[in-house]
Tab-separated table of C-alpha atoms in Angstrom:
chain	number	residue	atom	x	y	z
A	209	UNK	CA	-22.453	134.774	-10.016
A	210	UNK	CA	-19.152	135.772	-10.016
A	211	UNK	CA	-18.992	138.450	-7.474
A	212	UNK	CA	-20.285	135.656	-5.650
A	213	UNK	CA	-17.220	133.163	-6.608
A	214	UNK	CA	-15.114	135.608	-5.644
A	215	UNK	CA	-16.218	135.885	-2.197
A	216	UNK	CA	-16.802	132.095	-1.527
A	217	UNK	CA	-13.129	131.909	-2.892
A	218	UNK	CA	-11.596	134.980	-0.494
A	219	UNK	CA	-13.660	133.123	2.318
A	220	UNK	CA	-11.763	130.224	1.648
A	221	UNK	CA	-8.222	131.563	0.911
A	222	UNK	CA	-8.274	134.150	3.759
A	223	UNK	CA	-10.241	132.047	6.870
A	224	UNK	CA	-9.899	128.625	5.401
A	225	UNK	CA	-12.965	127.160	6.222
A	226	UNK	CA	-15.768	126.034	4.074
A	227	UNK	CA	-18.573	129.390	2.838
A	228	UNK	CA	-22.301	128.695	3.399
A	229	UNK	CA	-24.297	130.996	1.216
A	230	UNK	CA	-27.922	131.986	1.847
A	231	UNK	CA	-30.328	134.008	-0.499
A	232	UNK	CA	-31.359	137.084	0.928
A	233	UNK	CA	-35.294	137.150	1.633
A	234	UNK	CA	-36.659	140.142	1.793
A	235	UNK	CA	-39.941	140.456	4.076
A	236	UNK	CA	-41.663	140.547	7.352
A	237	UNK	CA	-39.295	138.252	10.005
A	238	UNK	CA	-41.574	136.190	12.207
A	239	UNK	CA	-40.544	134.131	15.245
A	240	UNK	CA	-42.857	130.708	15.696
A	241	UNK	CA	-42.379	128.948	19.358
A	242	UNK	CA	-42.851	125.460	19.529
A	243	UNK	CA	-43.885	123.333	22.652
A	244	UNK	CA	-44.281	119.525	23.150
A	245	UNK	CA	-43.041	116.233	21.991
A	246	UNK	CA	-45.357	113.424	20.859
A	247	UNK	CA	-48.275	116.288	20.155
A	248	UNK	CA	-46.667	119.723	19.342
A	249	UNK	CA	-48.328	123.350	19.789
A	250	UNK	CA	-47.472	126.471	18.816
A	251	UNK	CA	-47.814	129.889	20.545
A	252	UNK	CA	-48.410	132.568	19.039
A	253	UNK	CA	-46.817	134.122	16.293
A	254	UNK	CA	-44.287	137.389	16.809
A	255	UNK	CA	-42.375	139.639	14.375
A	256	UNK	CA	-39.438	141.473	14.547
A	257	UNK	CA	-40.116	144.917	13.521
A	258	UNK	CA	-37.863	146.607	11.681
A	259	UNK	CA	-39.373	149.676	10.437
A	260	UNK	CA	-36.937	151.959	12.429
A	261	UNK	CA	-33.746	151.129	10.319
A	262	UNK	CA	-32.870	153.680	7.879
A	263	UNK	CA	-34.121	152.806	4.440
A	264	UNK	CA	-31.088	151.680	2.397
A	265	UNK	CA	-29.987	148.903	5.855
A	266	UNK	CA	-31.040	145.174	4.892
A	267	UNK	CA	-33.408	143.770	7.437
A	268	UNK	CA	-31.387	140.805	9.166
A	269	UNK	CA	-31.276	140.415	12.495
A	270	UNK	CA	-27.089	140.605	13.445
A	271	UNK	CA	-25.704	139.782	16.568
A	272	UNK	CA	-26.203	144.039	17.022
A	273	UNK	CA	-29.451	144.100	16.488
A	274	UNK	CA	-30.475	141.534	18.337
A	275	UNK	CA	-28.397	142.310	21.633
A	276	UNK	CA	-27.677	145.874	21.617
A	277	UNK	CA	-30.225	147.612	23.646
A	278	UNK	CA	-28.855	151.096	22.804
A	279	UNK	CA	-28.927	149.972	19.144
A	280	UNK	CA	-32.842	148.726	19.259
A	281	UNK	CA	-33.210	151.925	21.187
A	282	UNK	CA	-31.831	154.065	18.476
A	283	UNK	CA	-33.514	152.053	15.454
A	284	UNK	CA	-37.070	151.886	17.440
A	285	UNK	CA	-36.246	147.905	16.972
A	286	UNK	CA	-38.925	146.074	18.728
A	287	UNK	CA	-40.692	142.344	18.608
A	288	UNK	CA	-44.332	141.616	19.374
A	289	UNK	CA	-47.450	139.427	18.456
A	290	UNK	CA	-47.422	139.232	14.499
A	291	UNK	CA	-50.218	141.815	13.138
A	292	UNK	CA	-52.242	140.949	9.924
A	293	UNK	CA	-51.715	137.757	9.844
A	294	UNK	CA	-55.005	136.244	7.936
A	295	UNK	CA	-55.726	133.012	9.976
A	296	UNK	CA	-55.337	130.393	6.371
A	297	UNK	CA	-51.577	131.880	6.884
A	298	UNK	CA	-50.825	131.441	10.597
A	299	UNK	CA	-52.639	127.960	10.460
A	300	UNK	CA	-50.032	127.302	7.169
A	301	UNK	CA	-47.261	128.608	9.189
A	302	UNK	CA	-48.227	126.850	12.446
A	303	UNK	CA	-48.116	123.553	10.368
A	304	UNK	CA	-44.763	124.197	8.710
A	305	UNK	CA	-43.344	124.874	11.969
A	306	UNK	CA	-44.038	121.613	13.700
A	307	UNK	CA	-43.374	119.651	10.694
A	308	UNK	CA	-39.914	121.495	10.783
A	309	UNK	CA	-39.783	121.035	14.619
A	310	UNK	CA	-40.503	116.773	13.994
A	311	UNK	CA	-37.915	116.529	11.274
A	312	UNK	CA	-34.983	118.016	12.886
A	313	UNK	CA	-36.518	115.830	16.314
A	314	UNK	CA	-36.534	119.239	18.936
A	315	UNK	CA	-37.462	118.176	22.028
A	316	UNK	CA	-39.422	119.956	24.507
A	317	UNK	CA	-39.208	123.410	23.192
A	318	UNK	CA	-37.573	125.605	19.763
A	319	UNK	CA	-37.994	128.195	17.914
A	320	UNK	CA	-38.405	128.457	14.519
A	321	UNK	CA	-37.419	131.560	12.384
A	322	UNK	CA	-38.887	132.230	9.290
A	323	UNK	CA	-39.046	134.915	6.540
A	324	UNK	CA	-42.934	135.488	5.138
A	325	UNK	CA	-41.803	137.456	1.747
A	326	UNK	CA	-44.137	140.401	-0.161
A	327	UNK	CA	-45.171	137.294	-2.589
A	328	UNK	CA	-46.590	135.010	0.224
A	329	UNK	CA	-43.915	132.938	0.093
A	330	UNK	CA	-43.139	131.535	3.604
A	331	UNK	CA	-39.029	131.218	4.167
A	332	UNK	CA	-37.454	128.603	6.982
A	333	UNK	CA	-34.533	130.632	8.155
A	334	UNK	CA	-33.412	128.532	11.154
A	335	UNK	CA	-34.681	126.210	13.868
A	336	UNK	CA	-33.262	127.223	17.113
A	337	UNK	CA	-33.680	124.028	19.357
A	338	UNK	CA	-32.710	126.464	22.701
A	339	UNK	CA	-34.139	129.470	22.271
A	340	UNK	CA	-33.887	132.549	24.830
A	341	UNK	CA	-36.909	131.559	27.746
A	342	UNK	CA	-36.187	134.268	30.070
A	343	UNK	CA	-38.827	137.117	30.892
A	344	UNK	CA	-39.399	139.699	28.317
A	345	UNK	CA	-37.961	137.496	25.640
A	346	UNK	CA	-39.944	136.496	22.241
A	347	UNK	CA	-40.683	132.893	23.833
A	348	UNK	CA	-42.067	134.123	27.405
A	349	UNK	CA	-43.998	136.709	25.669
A	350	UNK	CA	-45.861	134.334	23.042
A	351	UNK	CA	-46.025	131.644	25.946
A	352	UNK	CA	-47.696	135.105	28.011
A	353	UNK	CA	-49.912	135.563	24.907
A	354	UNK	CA	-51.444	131.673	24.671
A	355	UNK	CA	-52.014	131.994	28.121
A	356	UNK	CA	-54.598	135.054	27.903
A	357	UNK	CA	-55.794	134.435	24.847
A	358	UNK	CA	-56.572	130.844	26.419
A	359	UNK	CA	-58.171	132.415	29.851
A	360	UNK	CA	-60.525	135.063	27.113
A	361	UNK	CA	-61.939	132.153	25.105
A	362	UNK	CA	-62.624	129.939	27.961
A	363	UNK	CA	-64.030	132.725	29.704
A	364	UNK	CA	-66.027	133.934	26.574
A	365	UNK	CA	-67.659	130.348	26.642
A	366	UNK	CA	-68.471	130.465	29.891
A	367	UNK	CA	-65.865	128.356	31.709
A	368	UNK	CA	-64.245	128.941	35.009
A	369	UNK	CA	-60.520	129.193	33.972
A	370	UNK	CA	-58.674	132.375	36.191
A	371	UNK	CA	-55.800	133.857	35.363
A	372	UNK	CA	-52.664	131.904	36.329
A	373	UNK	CA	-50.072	133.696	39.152
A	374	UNK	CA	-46.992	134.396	37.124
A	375	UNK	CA	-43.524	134.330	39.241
């Protein structure tokens, strides 16, 4: 507690401006996008692997990680669908997300970013109400994923869905 004063007071004295402090969570980082308005749905869920860091780095995703190609590159930093996630949980998580999405009134779109810790604890980290849509990114590549998964169930069942162009 008092290494912590300390800072919160040299972040004061030194920049001026008021300190927000966060506890650090460790776990899995999961990425939840969020489409709709009056009924909400949620694609599926990816994960932001960090694996490739060296052991002793804490697993946050800086403004490095996230946009330094040559960084990810180095680090083998990647994102993709969430793996061994036990439905109960990704139903949980789906729910927390749109409640989050409804309270903070996103419109449209968002994306919410959440911690899922080695105790099962699940962790809001952020709502980001203008997430990243372009080709390749998290968002696209859920949206990507709903939309096959979508075409193999209805096509499992015996439907005549095909597989939308994509531009």
């Amino acid at each position: 507690d008092a290494k912590l004063e300390e800072r919160v007071r040299f972040i004061h004295e030194s920049i001026g401006t008021p300190a927000i402090v966060e506890e650090y969570v460790e776990g899995r980082e999961l990425y939840v996008s969020v489409i709709g308005n009056e009924r909400l749905q949620v694609l599926p869920t990816w994960e932001l692997d960090f694996s490739g860091l060296p052991e002793e780095a804490r697993r946050i995703a800086t403004e490095r990680l996230k946009w330094s190609m040559s960084y990810q590159k180095k680090h083998g930093i990647t994102t993709g669908a969430a793996k061994e996630l036990p439905e109960p949980l990704v139903r949980k998580i789906g729910g927390l997300c749109k409640r989050v999405s409804r309270s903070l009134m996103l419109s449209g779109y968002g994306r919410i970013d959440l911690r899922l810790a080695g105790d099962g604890r699940v962790v809001v980290l952020e709502a980001n109400p203008n997430p990243q849509l372009a080709y390749g990114e998290d968002f696209a590549e859920a949206a990507e994923k709903a939309i096959a998964l979508m075409i193999r169930k209805s096509s499992e069942a015996g439907q005549l869905i095909s597989e939308p162009e994509i531009l």
